[in-house]
Tab-separated table of C-alpha atoms in Angstrom:
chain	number	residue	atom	x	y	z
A	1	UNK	CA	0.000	0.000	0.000
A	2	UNK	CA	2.869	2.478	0.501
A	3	UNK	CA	4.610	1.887	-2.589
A	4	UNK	CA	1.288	2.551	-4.706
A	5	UNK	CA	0.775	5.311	-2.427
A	6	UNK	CA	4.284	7.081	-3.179
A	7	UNK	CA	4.167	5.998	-7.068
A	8	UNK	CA	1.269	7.668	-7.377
A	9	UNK	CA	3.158	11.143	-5.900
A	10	UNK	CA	6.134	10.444	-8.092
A	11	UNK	CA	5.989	12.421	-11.336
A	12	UNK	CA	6.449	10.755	-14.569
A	13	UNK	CA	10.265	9.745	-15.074
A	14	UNK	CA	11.995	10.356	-18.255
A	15	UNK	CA	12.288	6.906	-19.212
A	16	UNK	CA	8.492	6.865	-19.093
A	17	UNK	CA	7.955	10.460	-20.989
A	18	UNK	CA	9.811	8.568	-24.073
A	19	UNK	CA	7.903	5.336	-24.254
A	20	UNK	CA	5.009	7.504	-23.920
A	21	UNK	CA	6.464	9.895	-26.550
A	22	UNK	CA	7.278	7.167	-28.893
A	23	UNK	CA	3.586	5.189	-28.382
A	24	UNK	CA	1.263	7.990	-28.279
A	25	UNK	CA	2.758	10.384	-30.349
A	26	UNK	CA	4.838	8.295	-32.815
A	27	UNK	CA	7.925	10.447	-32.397
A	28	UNK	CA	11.434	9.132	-33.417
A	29	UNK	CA	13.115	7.771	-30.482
A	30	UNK	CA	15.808	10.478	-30.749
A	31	UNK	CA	13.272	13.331	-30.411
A	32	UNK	CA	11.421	11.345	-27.827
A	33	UNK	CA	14.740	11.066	-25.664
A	34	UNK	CA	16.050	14.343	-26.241
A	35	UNK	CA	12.814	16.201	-25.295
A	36	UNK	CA	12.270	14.285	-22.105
A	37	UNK	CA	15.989	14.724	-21.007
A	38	UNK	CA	15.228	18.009	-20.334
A	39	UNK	CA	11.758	18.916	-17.787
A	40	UNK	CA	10.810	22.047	-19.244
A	41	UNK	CA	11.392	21.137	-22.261
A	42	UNK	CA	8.634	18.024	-22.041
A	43	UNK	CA	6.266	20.012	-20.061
A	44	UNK	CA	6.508	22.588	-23.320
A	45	UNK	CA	6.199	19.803	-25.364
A	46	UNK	CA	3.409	18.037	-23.825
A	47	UNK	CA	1.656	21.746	-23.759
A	48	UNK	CA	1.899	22.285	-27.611
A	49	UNK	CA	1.126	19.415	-28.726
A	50	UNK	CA	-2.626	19.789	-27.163
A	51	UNK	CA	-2.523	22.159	-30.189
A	52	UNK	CA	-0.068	21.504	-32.947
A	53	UNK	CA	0.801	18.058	-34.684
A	54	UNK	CA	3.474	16.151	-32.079
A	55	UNK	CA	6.073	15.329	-34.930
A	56	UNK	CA	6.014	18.949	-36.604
A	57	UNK	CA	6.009	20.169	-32.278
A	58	UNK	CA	9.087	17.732	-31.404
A	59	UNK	CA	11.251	19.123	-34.521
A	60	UNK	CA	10.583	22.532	-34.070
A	61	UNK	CA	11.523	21.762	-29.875
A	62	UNK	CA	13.881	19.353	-30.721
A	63	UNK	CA	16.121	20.984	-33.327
A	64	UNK	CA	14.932	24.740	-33.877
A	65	UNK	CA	15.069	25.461	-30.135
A	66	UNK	CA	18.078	23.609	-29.189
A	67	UNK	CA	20.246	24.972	-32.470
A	68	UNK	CA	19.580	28.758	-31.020
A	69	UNK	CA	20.373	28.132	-27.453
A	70	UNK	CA	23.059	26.173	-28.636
A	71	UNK	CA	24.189	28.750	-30.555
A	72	UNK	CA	23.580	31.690	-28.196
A	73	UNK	CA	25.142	29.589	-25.209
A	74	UNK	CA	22.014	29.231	-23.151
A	75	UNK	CA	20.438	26.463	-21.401
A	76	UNK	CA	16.516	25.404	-21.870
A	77	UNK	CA	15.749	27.435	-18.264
A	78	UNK	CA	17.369	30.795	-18.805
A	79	UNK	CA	14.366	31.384	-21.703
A	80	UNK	CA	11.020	32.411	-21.482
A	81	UNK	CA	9.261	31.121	-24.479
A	82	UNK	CA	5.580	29.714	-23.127
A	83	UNK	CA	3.742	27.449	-25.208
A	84	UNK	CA	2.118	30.049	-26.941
A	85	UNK	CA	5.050	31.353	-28.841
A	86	UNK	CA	5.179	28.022	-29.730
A	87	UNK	CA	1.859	27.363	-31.023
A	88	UNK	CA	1.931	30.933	-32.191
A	89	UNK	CA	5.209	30.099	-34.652
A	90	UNK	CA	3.878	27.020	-35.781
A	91	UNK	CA	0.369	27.586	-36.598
A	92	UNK	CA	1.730	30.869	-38.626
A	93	UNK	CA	4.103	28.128	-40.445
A	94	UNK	CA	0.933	25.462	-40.794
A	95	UNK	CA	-1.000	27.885	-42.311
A	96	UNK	CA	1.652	29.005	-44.539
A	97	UNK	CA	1.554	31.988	-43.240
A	98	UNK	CA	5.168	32.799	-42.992
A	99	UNK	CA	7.926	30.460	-44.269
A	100	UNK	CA	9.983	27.969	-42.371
A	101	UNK	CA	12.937	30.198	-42.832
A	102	UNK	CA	10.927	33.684	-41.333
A	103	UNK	CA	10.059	30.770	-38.421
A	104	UNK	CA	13.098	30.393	-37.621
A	105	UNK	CA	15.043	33.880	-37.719
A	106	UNK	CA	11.695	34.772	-35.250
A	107	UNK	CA	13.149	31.827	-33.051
A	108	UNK	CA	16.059	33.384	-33.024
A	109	UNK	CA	14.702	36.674	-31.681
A	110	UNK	CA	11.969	35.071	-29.011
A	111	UNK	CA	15.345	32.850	-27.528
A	112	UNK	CA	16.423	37.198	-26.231
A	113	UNK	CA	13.424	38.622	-25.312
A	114	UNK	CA	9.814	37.059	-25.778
A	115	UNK	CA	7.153	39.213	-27.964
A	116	UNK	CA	3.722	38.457	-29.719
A	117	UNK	CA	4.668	36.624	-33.154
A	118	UNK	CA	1.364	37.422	-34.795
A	119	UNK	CA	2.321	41.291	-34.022
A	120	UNK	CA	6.029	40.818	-35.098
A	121	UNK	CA	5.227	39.152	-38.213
A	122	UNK	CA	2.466	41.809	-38.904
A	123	UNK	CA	4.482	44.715	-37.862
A	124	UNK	CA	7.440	43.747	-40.070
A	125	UNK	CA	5.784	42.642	-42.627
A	126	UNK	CA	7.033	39.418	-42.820
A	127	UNK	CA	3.706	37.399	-43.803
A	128	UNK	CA	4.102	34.885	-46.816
A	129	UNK	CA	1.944	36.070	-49.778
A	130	UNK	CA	0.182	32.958	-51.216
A	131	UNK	CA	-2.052	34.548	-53.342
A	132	UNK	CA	-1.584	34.612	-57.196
A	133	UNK	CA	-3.269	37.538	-57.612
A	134	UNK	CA	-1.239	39.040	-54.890
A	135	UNK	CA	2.249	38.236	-56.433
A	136	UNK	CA	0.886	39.150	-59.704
A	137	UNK	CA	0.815	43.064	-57.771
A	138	UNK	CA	4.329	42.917	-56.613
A	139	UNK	CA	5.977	41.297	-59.804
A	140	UNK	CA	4.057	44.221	-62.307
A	141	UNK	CA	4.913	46.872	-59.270
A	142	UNK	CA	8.701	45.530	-59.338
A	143	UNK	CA	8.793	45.570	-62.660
A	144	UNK	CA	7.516	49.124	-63.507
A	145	UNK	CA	10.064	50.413	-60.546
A	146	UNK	CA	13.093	48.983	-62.254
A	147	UNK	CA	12.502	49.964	-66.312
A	148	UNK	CA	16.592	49.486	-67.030
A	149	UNK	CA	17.043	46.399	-65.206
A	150	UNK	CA	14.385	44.968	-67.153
A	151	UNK	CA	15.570	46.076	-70.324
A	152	UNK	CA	19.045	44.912	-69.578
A	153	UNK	CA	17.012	41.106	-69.168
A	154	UNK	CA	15.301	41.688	-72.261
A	155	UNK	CA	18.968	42.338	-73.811
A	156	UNK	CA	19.893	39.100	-72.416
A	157	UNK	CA	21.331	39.898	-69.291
A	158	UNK	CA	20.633	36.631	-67.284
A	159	UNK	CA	21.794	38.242	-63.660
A	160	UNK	CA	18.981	41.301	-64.327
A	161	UNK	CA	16.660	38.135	-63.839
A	162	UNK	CA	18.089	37.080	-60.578
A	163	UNK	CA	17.840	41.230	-59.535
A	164	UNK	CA	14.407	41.265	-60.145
A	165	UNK	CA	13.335	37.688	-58.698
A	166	UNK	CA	15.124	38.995	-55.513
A	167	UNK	CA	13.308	42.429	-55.550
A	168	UNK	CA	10.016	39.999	-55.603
């Protein structure tokens, strides 16, 4: 009776959080084991994936997260970055929103100092434009701004191209 009694009181052990990881959530053992080495990392996890698909949540954790504090020198517990950010980042990147590569320079900025993505992205302008009809408007509005580069492509300059695929 005592040893159910204190098993019940003991929180989940990492060994535990992985075979859970791998059986309910079908994530690679490697991402299972890395994000339950680490509490707050698993208690993050376990928080966005209430929201956001577990294998696109433990790669975004797993990888994204750990490259920047890697990176910047910091450990998992001297960041504030709440599930939110999380969920915020990654539905923004589900929905196509903003590109993996805008995802992960914002990453980059949350692991200093935690803001509202949805207001940084807006703010900055940084939103993906998926629209034809949209990108139709830029390419015709790049294209009337830069009359000499785009005679130098019609003259068969092949790097004018590049110039005005980048100004898109």
């Amino acid at each position: 009776p005592i040893i159910k009694s204190v098993e019940k009181d003991i929180p989940e052990l990492a060994h535990q959080k992985v075979e859970k990881y791998i059986e309910i959530y079908k994530l690679p053992k490697e991402d299972a084991e890395t994000i339950a080495s680490d509490l707050k990392l698993a208690e993050l996890f376990e928080k966005v994936v209430l929201k956001i698909d577990p294998i696109l949540a433990a790669k975004w954790l797993r990888r994204e997260i750990l490259r920047v504090l890697n990176y910047n020198k910091k450990d998992f517990s001297d960041i504030e970055i709440t599930e939110k950010h999380i969920t915020d980042l990654l539905t923004l990147v589900i929905e196509k929103k903003i590109t993996e590569q805008t995802a992960q320079r914002i990453m980059e900025k949350l692991i200093d100092s935690p803001f509202d993505i949805k207001v940084y992205v807006e703010k900055n302008k940084l939103a993906s434009v998926s629209s034809k009809d949209d990108l139709e408007i830029i390419c015709k509005k790049i294209i009337k701004e830069n009359p000499k580069v785009l005679q130098d492509y019609k003259n068969g300059e092949e790097k004018a191209f590049h110039y005005l695929v980048w100004q898109v």
